[in-house]
XYZ file of C-alpha atoms in Angstrom:
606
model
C 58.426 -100.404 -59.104
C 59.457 -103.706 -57.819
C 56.963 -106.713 -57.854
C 57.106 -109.983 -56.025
C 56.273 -113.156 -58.524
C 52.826 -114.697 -57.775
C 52.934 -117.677 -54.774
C 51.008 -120.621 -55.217
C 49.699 -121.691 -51.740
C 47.536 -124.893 -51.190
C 44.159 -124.250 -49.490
C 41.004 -126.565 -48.635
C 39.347 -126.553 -52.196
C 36.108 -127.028 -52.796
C 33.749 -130.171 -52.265
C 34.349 -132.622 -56.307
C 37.665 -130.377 -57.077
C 41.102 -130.636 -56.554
C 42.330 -127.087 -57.665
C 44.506 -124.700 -55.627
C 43.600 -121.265 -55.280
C 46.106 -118.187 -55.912
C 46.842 -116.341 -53.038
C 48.233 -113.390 -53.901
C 51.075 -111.957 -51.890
C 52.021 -112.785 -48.324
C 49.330 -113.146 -45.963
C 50.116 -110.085 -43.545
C 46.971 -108.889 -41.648
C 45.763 -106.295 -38.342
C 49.616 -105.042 -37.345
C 49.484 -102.878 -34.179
C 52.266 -101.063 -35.120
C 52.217 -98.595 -38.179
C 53.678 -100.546 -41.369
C 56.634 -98.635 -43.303
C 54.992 -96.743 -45.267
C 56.375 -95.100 -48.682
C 53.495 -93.232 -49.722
C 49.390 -93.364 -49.334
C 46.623 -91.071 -51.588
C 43.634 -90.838 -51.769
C 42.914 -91.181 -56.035
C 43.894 -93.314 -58.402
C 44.686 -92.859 -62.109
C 43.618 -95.686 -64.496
C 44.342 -95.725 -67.749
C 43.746 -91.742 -67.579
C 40.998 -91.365 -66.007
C 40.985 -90.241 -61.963
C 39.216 -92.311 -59.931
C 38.233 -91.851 -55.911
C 40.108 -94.160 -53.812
C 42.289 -94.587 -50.925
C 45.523 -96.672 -51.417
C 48.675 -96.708 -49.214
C 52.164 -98.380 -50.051
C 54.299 -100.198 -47.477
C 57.388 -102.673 -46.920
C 57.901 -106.227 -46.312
C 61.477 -107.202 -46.199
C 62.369 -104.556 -48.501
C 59.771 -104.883 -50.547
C 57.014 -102.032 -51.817
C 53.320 -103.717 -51.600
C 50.591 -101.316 -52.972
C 47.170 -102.069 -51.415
C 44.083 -100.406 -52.291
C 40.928 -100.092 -49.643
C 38.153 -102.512 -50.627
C 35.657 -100.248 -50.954
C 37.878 -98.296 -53.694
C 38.545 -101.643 -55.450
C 34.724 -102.382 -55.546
C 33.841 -98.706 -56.529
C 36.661 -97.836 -58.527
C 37.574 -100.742 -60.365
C 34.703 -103.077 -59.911
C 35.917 -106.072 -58.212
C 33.450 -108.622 -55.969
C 33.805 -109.261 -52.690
C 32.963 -112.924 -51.851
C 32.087 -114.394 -48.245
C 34.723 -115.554 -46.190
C 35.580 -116.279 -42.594
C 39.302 -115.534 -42.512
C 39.789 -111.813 -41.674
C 43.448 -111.965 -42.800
C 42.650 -112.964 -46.526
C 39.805 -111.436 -48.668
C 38.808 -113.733 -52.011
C 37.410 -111.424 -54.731
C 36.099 -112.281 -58.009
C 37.410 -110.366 -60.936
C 36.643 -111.741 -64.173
C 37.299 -115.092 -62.712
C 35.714 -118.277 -61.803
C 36.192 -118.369 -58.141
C 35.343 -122.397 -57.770
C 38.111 -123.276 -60.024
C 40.762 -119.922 -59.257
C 39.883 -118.222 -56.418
C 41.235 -115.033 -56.024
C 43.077 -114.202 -52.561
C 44.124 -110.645 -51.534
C 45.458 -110.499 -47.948
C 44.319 -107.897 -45.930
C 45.966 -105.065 -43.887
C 44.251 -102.577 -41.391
C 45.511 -99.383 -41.036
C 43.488 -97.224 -38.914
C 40.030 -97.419 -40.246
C 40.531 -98.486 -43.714
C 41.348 -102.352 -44.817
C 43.631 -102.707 -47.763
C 44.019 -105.271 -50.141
C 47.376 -106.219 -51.098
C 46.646 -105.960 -55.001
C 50.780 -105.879 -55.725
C 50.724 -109.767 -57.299
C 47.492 -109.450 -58.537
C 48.515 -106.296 -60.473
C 51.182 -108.295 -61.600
C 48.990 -111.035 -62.909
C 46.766 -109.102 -64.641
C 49.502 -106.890 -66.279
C 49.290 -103.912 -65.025
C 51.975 -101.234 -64.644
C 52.151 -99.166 -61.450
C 53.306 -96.147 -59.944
C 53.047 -92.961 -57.503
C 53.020 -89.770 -58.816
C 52.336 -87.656 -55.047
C 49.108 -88.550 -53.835
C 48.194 -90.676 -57.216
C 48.251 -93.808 -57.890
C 48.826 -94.264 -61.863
C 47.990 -97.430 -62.883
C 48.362 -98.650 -66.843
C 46.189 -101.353 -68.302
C 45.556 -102.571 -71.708
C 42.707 -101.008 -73.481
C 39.956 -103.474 -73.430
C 37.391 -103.423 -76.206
C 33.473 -103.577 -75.765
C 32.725 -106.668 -78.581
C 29.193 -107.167 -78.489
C 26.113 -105.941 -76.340
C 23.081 -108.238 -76.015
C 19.638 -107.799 -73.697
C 17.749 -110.844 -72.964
C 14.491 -110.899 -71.095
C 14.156 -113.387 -68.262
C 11.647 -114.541 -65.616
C 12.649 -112.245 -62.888
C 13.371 -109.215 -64.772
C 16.264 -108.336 -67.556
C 19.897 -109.218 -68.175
C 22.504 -106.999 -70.207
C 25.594 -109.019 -71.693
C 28.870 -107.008 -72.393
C 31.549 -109.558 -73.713
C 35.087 -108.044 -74.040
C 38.233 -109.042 -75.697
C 39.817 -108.808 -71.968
C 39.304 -107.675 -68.527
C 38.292 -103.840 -67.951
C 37.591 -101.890 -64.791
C 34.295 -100.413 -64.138
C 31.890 -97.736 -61.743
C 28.517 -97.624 -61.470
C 26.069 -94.626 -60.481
C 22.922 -94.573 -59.316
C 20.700 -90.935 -59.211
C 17.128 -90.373 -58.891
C 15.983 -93.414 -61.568
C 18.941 -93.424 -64.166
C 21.663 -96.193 -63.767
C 24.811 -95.472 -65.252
C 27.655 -97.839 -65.458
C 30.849 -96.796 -67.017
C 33.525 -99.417 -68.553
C 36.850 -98.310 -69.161
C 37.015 -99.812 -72.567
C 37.034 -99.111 -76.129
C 33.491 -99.209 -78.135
C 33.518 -101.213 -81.004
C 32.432 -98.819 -84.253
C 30.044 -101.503 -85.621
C 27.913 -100.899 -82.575
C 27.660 -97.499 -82.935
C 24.924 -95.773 -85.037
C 25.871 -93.309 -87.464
C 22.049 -92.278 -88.414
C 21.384 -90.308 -85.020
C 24.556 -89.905 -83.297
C 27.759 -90.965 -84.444
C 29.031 -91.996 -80.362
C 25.775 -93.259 -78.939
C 23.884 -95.832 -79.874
C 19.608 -95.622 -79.859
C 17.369 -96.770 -77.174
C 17.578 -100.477 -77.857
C 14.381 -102.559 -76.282
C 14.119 -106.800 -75.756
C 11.099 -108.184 -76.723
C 8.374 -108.255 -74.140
C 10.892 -106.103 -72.103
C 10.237 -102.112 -71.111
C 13.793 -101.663 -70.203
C 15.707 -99.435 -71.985
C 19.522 -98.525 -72.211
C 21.385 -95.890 -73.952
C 25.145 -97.135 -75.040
C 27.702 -94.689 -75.374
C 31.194 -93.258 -75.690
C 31.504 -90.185 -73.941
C 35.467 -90.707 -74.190
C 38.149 -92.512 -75.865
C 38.583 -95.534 -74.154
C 35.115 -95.014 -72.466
C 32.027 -96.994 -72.640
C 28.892 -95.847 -71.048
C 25.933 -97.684 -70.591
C 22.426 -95.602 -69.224
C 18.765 -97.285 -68.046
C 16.007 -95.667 -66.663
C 14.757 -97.584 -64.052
C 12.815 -96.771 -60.829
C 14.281 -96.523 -57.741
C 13.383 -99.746 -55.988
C 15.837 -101.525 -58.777
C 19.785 -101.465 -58.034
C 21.057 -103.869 -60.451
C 23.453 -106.230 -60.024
C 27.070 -105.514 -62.357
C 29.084 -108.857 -62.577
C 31.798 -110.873 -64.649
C 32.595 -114.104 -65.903
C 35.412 -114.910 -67.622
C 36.070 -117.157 -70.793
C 34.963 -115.164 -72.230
C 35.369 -112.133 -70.358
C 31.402 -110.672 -70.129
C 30.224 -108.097 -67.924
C 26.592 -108.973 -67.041
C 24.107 -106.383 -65.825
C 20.620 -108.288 -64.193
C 17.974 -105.501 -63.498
C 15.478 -107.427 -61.132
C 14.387 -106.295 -57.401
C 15.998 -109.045 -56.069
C 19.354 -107.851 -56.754
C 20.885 -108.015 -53.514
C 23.900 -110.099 -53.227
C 24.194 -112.584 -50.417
C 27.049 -111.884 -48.226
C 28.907 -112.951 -45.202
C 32.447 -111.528 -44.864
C 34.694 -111.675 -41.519
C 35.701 -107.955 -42.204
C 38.181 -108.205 -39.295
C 38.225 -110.184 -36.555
C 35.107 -109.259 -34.310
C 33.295 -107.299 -37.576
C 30.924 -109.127 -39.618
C 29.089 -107.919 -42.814
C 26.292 -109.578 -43.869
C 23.378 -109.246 -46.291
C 20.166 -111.206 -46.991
C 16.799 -111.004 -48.432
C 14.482 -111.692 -45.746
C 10.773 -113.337 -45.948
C 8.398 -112.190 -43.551
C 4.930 -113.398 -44.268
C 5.613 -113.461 -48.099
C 7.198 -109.949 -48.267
C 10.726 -109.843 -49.012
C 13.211 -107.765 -47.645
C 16.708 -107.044 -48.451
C 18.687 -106.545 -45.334
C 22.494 -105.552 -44.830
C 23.508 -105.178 -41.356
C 26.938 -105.731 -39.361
C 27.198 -108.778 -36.644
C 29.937 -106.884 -33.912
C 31.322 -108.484 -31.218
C 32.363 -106.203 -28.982
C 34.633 -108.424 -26.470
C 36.664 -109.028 -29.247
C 39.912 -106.715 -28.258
C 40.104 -103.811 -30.447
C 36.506 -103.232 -30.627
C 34.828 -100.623 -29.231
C 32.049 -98.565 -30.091
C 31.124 -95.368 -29.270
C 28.703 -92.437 -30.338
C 30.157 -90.056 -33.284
C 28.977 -86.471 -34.124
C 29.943 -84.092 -37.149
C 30.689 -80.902 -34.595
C 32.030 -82.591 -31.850
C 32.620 -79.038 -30.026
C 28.535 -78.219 -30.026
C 25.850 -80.074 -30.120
C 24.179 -78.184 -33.693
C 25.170 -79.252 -36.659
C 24.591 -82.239 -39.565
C 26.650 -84.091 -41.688
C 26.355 -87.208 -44.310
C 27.141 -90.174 -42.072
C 30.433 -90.688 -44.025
C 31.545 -87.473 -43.783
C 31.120 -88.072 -39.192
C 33.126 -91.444 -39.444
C 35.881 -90.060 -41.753
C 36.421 -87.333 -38.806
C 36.143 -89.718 -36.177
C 38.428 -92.109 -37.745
C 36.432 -95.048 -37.276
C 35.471 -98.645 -39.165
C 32.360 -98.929 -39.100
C 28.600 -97.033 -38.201
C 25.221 -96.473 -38.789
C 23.146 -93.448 -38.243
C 21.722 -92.866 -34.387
C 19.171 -90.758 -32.639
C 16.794 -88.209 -33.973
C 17.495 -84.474 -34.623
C 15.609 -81.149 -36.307
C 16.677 -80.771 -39.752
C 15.646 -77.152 -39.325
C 17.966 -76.248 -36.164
C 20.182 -79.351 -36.803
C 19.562 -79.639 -32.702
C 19.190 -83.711 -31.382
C 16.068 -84.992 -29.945
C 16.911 -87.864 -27.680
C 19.905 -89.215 -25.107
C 23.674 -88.715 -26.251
C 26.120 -89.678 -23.567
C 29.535 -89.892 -24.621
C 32.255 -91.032 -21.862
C 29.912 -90.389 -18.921
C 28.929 -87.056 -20.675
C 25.377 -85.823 -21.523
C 25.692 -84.274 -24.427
C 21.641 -84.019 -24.937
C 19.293 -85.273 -22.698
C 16.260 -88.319 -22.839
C 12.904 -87.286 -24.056
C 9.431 -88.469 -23.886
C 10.545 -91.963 -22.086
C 11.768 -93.608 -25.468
C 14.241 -96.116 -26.414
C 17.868 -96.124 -25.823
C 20.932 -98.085 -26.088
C 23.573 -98.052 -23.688
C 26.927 -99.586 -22.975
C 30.353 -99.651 -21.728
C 33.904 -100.554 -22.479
C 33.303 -104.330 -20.663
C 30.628 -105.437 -23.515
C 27.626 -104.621 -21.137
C 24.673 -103.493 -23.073
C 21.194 -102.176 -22.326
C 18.450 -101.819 -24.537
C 15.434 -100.441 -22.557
C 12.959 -97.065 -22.441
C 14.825 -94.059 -20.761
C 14.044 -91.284 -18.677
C 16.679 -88.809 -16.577
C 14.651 -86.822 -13.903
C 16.343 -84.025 -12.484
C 15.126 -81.905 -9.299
C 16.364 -78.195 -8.436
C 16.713 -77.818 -4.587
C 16.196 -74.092 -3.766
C 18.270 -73.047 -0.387
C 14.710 -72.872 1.266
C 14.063 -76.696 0.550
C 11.587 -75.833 -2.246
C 11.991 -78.343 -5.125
C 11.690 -77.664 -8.687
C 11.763 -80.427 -11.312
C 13.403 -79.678 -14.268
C 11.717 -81.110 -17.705
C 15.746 -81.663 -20.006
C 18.762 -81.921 -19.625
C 20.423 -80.188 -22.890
C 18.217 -81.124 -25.203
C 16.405 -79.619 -28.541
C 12.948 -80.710 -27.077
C 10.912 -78.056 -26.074
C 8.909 -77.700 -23.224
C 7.082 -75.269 -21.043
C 9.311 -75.577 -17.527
C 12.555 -75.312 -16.836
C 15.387 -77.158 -18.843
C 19.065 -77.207 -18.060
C 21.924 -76.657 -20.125
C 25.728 -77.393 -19.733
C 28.428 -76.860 -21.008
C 28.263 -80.410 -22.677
C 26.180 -78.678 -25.097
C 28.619 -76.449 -26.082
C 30.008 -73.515 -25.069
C 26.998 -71.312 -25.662
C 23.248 -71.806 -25.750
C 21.194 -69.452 -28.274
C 17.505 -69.437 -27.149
C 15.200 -71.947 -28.699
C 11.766 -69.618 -28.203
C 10.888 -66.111 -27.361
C 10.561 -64.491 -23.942
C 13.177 -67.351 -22.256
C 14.219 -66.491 -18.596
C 18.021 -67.371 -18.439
C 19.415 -68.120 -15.293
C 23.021 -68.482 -14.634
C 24.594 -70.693 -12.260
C 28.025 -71.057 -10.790
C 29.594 -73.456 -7.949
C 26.177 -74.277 -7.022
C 25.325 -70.260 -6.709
C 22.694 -68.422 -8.987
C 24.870 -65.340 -10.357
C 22.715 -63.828 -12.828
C 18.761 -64.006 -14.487
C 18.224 -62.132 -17.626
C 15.122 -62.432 -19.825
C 15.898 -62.945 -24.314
C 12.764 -61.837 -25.477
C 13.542 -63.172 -29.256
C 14.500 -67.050 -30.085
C 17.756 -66.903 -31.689
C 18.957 -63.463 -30.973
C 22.189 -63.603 -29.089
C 24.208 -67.028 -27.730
C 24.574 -67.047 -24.360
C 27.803 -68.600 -22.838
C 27.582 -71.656 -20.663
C 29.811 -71.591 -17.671
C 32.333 -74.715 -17.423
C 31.804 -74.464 -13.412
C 28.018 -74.350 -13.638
C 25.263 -74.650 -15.881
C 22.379 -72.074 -17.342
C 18.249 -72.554 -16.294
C 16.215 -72.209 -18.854
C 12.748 -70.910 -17.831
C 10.351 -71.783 -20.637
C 6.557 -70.574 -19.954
C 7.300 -70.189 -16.305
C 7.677 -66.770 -15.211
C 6.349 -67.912 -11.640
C 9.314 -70.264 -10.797
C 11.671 -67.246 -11.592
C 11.064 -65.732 -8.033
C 12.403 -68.928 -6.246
C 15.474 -68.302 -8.017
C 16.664 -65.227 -7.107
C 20.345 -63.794 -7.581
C 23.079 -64.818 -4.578
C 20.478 -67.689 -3.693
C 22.111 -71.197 -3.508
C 21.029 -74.910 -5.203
C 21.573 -78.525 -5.377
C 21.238 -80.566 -8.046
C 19.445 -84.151 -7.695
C 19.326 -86.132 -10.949
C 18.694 -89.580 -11.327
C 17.555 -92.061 -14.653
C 14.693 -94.458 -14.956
C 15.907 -97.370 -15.026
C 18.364 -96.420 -12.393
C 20.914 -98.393 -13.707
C 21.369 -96.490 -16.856
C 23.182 -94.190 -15.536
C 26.195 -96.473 -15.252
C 26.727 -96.770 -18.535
C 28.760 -94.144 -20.268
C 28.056 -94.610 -23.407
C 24.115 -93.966 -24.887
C 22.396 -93.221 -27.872
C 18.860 -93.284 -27.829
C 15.964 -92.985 -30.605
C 13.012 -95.175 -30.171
C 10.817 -96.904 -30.168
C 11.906 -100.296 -28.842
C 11.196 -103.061 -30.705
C 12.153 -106.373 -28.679
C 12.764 -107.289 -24.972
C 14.052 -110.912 -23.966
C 12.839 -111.931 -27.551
C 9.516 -110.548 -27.341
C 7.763 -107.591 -29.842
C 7.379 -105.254 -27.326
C 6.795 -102.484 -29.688
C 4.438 -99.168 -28.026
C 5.200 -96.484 -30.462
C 2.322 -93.992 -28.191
C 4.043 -95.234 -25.456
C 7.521 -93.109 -26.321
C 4.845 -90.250 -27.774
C 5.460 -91.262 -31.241
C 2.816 -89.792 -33.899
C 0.202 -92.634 -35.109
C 1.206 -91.064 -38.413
C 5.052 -91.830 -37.693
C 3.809 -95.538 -36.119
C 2.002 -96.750 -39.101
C 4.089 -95.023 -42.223
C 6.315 -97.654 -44.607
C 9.772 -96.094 -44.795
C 13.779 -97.186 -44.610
C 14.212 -98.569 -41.274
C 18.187 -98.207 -39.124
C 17.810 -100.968 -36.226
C 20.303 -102.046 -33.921
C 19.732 -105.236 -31.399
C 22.067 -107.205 -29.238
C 21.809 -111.619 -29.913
C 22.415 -114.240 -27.503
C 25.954 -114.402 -27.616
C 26.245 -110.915 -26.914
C 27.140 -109.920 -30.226
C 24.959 -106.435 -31.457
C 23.419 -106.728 -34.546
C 23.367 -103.305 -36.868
C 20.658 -103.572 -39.652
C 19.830 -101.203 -42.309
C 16.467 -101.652 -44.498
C 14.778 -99.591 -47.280
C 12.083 -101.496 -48.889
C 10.892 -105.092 -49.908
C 11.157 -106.567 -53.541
C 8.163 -104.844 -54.400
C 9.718 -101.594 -53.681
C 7.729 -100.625 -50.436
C 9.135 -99.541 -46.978
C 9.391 -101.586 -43.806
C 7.043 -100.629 -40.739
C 7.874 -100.701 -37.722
C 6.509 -104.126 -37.082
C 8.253 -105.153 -40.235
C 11.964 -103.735 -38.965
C 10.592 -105.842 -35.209
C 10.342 -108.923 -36.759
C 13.570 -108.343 -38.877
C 15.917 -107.979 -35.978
C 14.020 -110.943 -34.207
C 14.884 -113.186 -37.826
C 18.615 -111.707 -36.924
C 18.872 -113.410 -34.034
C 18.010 -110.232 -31.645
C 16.820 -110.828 -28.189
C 16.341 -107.220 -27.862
C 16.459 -104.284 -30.307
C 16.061 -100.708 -30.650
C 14.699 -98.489 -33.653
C 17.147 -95.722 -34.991
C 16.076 -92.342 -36.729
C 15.119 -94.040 -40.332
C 13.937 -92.108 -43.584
C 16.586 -90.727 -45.350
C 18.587 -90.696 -42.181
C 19.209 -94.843 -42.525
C 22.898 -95.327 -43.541
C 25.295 -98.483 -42.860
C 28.853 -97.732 -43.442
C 32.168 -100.046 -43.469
C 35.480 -99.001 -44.571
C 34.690 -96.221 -47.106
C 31.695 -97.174 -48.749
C 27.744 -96.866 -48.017
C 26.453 -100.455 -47.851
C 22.805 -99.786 -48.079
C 21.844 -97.575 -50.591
C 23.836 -94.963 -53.514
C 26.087 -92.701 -52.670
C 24.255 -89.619 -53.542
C 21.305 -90.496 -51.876
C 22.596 -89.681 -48.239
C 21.192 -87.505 -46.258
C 22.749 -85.362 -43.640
C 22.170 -86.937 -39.954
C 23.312 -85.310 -36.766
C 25.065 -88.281 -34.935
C 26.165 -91.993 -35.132
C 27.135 -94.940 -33.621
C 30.834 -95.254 -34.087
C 32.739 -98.712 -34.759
C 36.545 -98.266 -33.915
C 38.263 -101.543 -34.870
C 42.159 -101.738 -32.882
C 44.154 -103.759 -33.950
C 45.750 -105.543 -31.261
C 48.523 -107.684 -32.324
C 50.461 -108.656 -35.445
C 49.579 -111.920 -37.137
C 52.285 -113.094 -40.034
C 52.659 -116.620 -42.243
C 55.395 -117.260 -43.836
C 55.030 -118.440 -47.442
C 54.899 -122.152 -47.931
């Protein structure tokens, strides 16, 4: 496979140096239309072993560029990210020294993935490439593992791996056991033939507790295993010269970021201090004025309104960039409890008065309490209020469902009265005495009355019998927007804590727990801020207060609480930002980030 020779391109260096950094390839970045591409997969094979990751190929003046998804290049082969603010150029450390050679990948969008141009860099470090179907084989030298060493410092413990060269490497993170793999050879001499002759024993640092378990559970494969608790996620790093692989365990861990994914999309991550607790906090800055960026809500069953899925699992169907999870459902019938509109649509009503977030395609947002109130007009003037619109909730009254919800509705509780209505016309009323029993279709020209506890309104609805429909939201003006997600409660207003979790009939059980915290809020400038947080240093969960006074250190002027728990998930371009991998939880629906590009930006080489 061909492979252009590394360019040499002079940027600003650093304040006291004089050295230019590497950038590697020709800076080609957000094209509108679809590059040439020769082939795309979704694995990689390194050295041997198949790893996850989504790659694509394309030409450049008949040239084949290979670029790999940066959340594959973390995941899979372990390279940094660092903070920039050009979208069209990524800098990455990789067993490198990034204030003397910084590393620069430029960037391509495709869709909803970002690829980094890794065909020069390849090059660079020696590596031989090529496609085999959907595979990516790629051939390295076969580092070796040298020496192992665990020192104990003030804020916790550090492991040192030094290598004879660079060497790829995954980490995974279940229940409390860490275990980061190294594609690399073990050296014998640290091996111990008196218990096992491929793993090494529990090896302990004075005054430390840590322990780790070194092994080789393949040729070419080191592993490395601590039991930790949960609250830990250490921090894997390199350095070269010479090449070491450092692993810090302390509860701090949480690397500082700010990186211009593309233009309008921001990822960020800080720990926080709020009165002497400390918080880690990743969330997304968005502007969404920026053209190509829109945002909209995302569900796994588009088609019905039941059904979960992990949040990655939603955005990979809806093809989008970016999301966090949304509203609140029931696990149990995987129904939503709170506002979805989606282009104009209600796909599940507002309950209880709580929170909501709504916007549209101009880059107007509202963050407020909502309520929808709709009123049944009988054709002898009698008026009937209805209690939802679509919804999970239930209530003793009448609720109404469309066929936004889908195109059937199966009872929620025994002994419902259902009454069918067409063009405005009440064509049948049958009673389900047993919740669950049979699915009832929704017409597309009408709608179906659900008569909860309320045999008495049934006689004002009688068969042949006509209706209007009034339905209006508090605040009116919400129902302009077509676009709303809502959860609750709501946490600032024009900069203020304005936080009333009886208010939105939230349990004092539910108002005062400490648990992961989703948040979104919209700043100053307009730009929404998308925060995910689990616990502080310590290892205990946010309250609701806490995630209030977060989003007001963002920068929010008002904010909105999301479904938290297990349910809190960030996501950008393939990977989780906020927590492992096999921690997610199944959520019913999202708020969608859908990055366009909207032009093509080139440079020529200098």
């Amino acid at each position: 496979m061909p492979l252009a020779a590394v360019t040499v391109h002079w940027v600003a260096p650093e304040a006291g140096t004089m050295k230019p950094a590497i950038a590697l390839s020709r800076p080609l970045v957000l094209s509108q239309a679809s590059p040439s591409a020769a082939s795309e997969g979704t694995q990689i094979l390194f050295n041997g072993r198949t790893l996850p990751a989504v790659w694509s190929q394309w030409q450049i003046a008949g040239s084949t560029r290979t670029g790999i998804s940066d959340a594959g290049l973390m995941q899979a082969l372990g390279v940094e990210l660092l903070n920039t603010e050009d979208a069209s150029h990524q800098p990455v450390q990789w067993f490198s020294d990034p204030r003397i050679n910084p590393l620069l990948l430029p960037t391509r969008l495709i869709g909803s993935i970002r690829y980094l141009d890794i065909t020069d860099f390849a090059r660079q470090m020696g590596w031989q490439m090529q496609v085999n179907g959907t595979t990516l084989q790629i051939a390295s030298a076969i580092a070796r593992v040298q020496s192992v060493r665990l020192g104990k410092q003030s804020w916790g413990d550090r492991i040192v791996i030094e290598l004879d060269q660079p060497a790829t490497w995954q980490v995974d993170q279940q229940n409390q056991e860490f275990v980061l793999t190294l594609n690399a050879q073990l050296d014998p001499s640290l091996l111990s033939p008196q218990t096992n002759p491929t793993t090494t024993p529990i090896t302990r640092s004075p005054g430390s507790q840590l322990a780790f378990l070194l092994s080789q559970p393949a040729p070419n494969q080191t592993q490395l295993r601590l039991s930790i608790p949960l609250s830990l996620r250490p921090r894997v790093w390199s350095l070269p010269n010479p090449n070491r692989l450092i692993v810090d365990v302390r509860p701090d861990s949480l690397v500082e970021r700010n990186i211009v994914w593309a233009p309008g999309l921001r990822w960020r991550s800080q720990i926080l201090d709020l009165g002497g607790n400390r918080f880690p906090v990743v969330w997304l800055a968005v502007n969404p004025l920026q053209p190509g960026i829109r945002l909209k809500p995302i569900l796994p069953n588009p088609g019905t309104m039941t059904g979960i899925a992990s949040l990655p699992q939603t955005v990979r169907l809806a093809q989008a960039a970016a999301a966090i999870n949304g509203g609140f459902f029931n696990r149990n019938n995987q129904l939503p409890l709170g506002a979805i509109r989606l282009d104009g649509r209600w796909l599940s009503g507002p309950i209880l008065n709580r929170g909501a977030i709504a916007w549209n395609s101009s880059g107007a947002f509202k963050i407020d309490r909502l309520a929808l109130q709709e009123t049944l007009i009988t054709s002898t003037g009698q008026r009937l209020p209805l209690t939802h619109l679509n919804s999970g909730y239930i209530q003793a009254g009448i609720a109404r469902y469309t066929s936004d919800w889908g195109p059937t509705y199966t009872p929620l509780s025994d002994n419902e009265i259902l009454v069918l209505v067409q063009n405005n016309r009440i064509i049948n009323q049958q009673t389900i005495p047993t919740a669950g029993s049979q699915p009832i279709p929704i017409p597309a020209n009408g709608y179906l009355l659900v008569l909860r506890s309320n045999r008495t309104a049934a006689t004002s609805l009688a068969v042949g019998s006509s209706l209007r429909l009034e339905s209006v939201t508090n605040p009116p003006d919400f129902s302009s927007y077509p676009q709303i997600v809502a959860a609750g409660p709501l946490l600032l207003q024009n900069r203020q804590i304005v936080l009333d979790a009886p208010a939105e009939k939230f349990s004092r059980a539910f108002a005062t727990e400490k648990a992961s915290r989703s948040a979104i809020g919209q700043a100053a400038n307009g730009h929404l801020l998308i925060a995910a947080v689990h616990t502080d240093i310590r290892g205990v969960g946010a309250t609701l207060t806490d995630i209030a006074q977060i989003m007001q250190q963002l920068g929010a002027i008002n904010a909105l609480n999301l479904d938290g728990g297990s349910s809190t998930t960030l996501y950008l371009g393939g990977q989780i930002l906020d927590r492992p991998p096999r921690t997610v939880a199944r959520v019913h629906n999202g708020i969608g980030i859908f990055v366009q590009p909207t032009r093509q930006l080139m440079r020529s080489e200098e």
